[in-house]
C-alpha positions as a Python dict, from the first residue, in 0.01 Angstrom:
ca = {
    (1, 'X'): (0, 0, 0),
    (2, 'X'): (-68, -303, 179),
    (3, 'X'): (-397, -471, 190),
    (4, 'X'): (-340, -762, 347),
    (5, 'X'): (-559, -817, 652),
    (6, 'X'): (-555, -765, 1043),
    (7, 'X'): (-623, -1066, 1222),
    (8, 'X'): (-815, -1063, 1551),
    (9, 'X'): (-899, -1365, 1786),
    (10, 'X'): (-1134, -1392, 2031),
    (11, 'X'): (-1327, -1721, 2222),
    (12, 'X'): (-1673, -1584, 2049),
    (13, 'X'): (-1848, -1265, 2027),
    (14, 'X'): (-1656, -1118, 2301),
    (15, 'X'): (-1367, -970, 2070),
    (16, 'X'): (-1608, -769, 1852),
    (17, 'X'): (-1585, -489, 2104),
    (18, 'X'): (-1201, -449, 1991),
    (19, 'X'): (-1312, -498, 1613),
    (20, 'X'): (-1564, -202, 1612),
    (21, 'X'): (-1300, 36, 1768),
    (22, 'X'): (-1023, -71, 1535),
    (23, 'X'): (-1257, -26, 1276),
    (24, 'X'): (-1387, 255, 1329),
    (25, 'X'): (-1017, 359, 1414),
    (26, 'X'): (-865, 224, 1088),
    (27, 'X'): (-1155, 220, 837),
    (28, 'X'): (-967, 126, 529),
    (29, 'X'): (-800, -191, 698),
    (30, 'X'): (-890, -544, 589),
    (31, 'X'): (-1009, -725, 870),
    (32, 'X'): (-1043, -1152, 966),
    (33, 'X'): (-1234, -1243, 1267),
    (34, 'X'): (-1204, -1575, 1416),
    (35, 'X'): (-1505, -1620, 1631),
    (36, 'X'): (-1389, -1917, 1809),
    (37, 'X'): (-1739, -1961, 2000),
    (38, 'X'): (-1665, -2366, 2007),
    (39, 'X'): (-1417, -2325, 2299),
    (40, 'X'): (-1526, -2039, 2472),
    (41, 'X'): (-1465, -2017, 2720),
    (42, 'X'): (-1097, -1981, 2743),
    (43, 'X'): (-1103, -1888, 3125),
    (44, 'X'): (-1134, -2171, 3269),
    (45, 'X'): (-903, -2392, 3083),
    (46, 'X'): (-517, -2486, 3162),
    (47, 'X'): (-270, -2260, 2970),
    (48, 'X'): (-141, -2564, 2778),
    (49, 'X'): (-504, -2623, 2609),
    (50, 'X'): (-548, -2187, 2556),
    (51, 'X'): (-209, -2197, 2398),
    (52, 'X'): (-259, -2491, 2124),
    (53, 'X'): (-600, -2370, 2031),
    (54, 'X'): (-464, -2008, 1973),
    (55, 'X'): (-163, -2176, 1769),
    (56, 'X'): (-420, -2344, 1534),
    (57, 'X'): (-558, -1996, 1498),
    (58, 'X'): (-265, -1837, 1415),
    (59, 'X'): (-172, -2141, 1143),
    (60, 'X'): (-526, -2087, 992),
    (61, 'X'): (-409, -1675, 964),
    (62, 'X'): (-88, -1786, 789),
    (63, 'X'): (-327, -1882, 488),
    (64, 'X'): (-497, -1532, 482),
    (65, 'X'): (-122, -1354, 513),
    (66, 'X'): (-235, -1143, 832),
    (67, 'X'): (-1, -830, 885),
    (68, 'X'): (-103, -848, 1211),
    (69, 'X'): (-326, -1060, 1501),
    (70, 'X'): (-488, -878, 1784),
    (71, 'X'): (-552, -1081, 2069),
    (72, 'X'): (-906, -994, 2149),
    (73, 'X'): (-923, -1167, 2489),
    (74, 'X'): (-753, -1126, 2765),
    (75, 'X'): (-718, -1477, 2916),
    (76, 'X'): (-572, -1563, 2569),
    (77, 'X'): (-359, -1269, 2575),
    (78, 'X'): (-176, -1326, 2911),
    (79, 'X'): (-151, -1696, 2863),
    (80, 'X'): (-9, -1748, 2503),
    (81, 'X'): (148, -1372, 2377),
    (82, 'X'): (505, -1471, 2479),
    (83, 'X'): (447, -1817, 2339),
    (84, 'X'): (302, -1658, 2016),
    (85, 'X'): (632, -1389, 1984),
    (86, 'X'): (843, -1654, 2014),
    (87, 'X'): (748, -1922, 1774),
    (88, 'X'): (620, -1651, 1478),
    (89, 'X'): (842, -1364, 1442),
    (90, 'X'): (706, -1262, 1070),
    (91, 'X'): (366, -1131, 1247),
    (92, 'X'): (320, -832, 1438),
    (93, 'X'): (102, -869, 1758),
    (94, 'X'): (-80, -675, 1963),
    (95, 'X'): (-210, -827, 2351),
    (96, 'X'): (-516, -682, 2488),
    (97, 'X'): (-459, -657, 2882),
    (98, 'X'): (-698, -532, 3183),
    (99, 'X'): (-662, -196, 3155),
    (100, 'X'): (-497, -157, 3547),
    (101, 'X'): (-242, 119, 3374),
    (102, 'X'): (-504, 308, 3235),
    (103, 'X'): (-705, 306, 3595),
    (104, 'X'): (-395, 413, 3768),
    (105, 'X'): (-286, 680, 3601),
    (106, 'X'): (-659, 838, 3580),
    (107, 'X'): (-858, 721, 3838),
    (108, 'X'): (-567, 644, 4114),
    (109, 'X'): (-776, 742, 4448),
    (110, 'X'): (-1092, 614, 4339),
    (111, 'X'): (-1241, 275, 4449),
    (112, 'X'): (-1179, 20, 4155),
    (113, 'X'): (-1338, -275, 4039),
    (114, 'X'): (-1099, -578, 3869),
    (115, 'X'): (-1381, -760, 3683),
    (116, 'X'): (-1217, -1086, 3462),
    (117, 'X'): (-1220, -1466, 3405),
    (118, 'X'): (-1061, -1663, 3645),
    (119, 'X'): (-787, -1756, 3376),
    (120, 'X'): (-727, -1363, 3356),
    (121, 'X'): (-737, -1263, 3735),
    (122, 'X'): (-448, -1535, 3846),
    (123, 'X'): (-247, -1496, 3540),
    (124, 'X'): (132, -1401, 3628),
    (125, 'X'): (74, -1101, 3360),
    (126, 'X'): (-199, -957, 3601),
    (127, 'X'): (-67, -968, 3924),
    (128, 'X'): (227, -825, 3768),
    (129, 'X'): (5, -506, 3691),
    (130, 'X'): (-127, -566, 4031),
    (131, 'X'): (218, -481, 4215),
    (132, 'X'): (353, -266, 3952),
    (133, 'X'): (53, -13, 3977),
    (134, 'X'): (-37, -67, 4292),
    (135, 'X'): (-384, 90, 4444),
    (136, 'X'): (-509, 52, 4837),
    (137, 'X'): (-871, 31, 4715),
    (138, 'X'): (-905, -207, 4443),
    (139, 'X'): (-1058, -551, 4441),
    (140, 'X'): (-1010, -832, 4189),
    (141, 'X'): (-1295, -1034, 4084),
    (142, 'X'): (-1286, -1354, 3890),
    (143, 'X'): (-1606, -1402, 3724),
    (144, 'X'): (-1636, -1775, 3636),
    (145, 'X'): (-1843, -1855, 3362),
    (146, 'X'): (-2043, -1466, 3277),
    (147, 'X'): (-1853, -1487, 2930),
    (148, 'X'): (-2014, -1803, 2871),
    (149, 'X'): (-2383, -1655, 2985),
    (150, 'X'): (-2292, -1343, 2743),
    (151, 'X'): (-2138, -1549, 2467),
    (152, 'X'): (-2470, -1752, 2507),
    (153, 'X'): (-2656, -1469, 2523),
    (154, 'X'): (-2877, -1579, 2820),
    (155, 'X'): (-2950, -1223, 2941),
    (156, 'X'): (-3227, -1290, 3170),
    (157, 'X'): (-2931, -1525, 3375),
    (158, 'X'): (-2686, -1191, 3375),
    (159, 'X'): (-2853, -970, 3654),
    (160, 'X'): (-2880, -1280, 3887),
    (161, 'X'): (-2536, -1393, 3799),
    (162, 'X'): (-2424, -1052, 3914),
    (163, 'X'): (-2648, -1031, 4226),
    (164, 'X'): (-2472, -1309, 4337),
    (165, 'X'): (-2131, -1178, 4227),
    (166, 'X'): (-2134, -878, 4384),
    (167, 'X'): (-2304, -965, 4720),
    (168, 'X'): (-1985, -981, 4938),
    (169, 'X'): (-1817, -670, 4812),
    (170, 'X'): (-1897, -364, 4902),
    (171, 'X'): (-2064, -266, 4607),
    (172, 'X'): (-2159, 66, 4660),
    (173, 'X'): (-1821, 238, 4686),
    (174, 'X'): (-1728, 118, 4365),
    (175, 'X'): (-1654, 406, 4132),
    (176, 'X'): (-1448, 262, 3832),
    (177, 'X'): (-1486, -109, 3650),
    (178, 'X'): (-1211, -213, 3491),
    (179, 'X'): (-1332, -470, 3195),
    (180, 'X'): (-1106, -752, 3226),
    (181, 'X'): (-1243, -935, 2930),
    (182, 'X'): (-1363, -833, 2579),
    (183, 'X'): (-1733, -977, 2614),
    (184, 'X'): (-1782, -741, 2943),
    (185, 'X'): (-1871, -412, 2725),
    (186, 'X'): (-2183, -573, 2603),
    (187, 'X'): (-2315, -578, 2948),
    (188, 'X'): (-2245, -193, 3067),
    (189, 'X'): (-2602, -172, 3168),
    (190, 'X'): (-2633, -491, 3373),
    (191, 'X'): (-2317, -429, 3554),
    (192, 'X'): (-2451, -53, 3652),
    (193, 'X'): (-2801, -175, 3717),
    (194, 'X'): (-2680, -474, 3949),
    (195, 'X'): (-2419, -216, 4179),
    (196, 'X'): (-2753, 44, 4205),
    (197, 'X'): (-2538, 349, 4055),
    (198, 'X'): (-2341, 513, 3772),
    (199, 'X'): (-1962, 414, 3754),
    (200, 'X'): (-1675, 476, 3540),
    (201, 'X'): (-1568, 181, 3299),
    (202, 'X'): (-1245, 128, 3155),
    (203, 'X'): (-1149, -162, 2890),
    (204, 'X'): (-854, -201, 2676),
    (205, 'X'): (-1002, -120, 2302),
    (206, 'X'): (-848, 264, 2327),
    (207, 'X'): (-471, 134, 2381),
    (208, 'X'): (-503, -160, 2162),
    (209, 'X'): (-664, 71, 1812),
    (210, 'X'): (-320, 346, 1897),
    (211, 'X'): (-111, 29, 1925),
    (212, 'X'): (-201, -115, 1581),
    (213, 'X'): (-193, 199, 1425),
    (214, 'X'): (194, 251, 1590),
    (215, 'X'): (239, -70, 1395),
    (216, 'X'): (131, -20, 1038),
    (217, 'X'): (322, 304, 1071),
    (218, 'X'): (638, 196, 1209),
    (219, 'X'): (592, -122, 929),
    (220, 'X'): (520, 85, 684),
    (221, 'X'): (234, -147, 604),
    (222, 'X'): (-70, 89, 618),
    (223, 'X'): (-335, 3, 314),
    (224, 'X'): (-380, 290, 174),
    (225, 'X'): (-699, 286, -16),
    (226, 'X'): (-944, 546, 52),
    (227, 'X'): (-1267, 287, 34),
    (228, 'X'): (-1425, 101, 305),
    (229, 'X'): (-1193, -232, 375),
    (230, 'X'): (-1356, -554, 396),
    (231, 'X'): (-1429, -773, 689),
    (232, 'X'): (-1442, -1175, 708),
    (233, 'X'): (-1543, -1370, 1042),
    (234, 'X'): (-1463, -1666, 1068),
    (235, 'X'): (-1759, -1845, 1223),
    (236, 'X'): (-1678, -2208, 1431),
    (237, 'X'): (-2047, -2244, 1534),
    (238, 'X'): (-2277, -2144, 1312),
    (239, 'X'): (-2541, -1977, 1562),
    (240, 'X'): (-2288, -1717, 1624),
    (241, 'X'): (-2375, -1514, 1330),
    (242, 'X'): (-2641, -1307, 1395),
    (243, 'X'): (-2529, -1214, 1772),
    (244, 'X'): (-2210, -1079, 1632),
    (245, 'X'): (-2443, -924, 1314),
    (246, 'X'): (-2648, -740, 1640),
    (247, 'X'): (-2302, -617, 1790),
    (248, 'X'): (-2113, -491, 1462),
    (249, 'X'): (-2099, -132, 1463),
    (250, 'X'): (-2082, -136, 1081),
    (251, 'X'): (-2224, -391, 893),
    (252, 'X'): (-2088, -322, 500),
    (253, 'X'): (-1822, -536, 326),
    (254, 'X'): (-1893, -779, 601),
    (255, 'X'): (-1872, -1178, 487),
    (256, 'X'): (-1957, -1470, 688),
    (257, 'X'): (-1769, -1837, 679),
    (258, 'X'): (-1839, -2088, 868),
    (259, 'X'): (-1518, -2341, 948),
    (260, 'X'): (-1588, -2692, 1213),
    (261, 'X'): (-1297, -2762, 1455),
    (262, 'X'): (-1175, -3023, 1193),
    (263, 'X'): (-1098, -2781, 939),
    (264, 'X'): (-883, -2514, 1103),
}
């Protein structure tokens, strides 16, 4: 048995759409959440500044003993995972990534939406995925600053925000989103009401749950315990906490902390 907890990062809220899956993947897993809401949002700063804010993250893990860190954002993910391998080989971790595989190998002659921060959609680890699975009719779309208006939960901003997005693409052949970035889910509705139709949408959480569990297994590090496992979030701005209390799927064995920038 080993109880010691998964880690998972995120720039705010946005991550608890990974966190619910996992969870509800891997119930008897002890989970941290660092809720980093005081720098969201990582997509549009320089690598350099995403990759020493997720390496103070990681050094405030090493006190909880994480078996292993999700990266629950993809901006954070393609900027700092090679940095991350490289400099802390005792943790196991596990990248979330626009899900352009996943769209490829299901949805390859349908008309597919990119949707990510710009951070994400110009990242080398993107246009890799670009050219690697290549599709005619797909369109990338950086989406400055709608984490922020989701983090910030301005909702009555969103539809506008998207009006505007939207207006010089040819919105109504879209048939697949991909969700480039974790706070996207939260918005389903928004997205489908502001295209006019139904569409398919396709995030990361499914690969990244089968990729921790391919971990504890080939680890051996699996808690075993056949209770509920506990949950701490790490909260940098205190208004954070009951947004990501209205998003948790499951709300037992959940404890709240609240840490300023100075203390991590």
């Amino acid at each position: 048995m080993d109880d010691r907890p998964i880690g998972i990062i995120d720039s705010g809220i946005g991550g608890i759409s990974i966190l619910n899956e996992v969870r509800k993947y891997l119930p008897c897993e002890n989970y941290i959440y660092y809720a980093d809401s005081i720098n969201n949002p990582y997509g549009n700063k320089p690598k350099e500044e995403i990759i020493k804010i997720v390496d103070n993250i990681i050094k405030y893990f090493i006190k909880y003993n994480v078996k292993i860190v999700i990266i629950a954002c993809n901006t954070a993910s393609t900027q700092t995972i090679s940095y991350l391998r490289n400099n802390y080989k005792d943790i196991l971790f596990v990248a979330v990534e626009p899900a352009i595989k996943v769209a490829y190998d299901k949805y390859k002659d349908k008309n597919v939406l990119v949707m990510a921060t710009p951070g994400t959609i110009h990242s080398d680890r993107l246009m890799s995925l670009a050219k690697e699975y290549y599709q005619k009719n797909r369109i990338l779309l950086p989406c400055t600053n709608l984490a922020e208006l989701i983090e910030n939960e301005n909702l009555e901003e969103i539809p506008i925000y998207l009006d505007n997005l939207f207006k010089n693409i040819d919105y109504n052949q879209i048939e697949v989103v991909i969700l480039g970035c974790t706070h996207y889910p939260f918005i389903k509705k928004y997205i489908e009401n502001a295209l006019n139709h139904k569409v398919i949408f396709v995030d990361g959480a499914n690969g990244v749950k089968k990729r921790v569990e391919f971990l504890l297994q080939e680890n051996n590090v699996f808690n075993n315990k056949n209770n509920q496992g506990t949950l701490t979030i790490i909260l940098t701005k205190k208004e954070t906490e009951n947004i990501i209390r209205n998003y948790l799927v499951n709300n037992s064995n959940v404890c709240f902390k609240y840490k300023d920038k100075s203390s991590i």
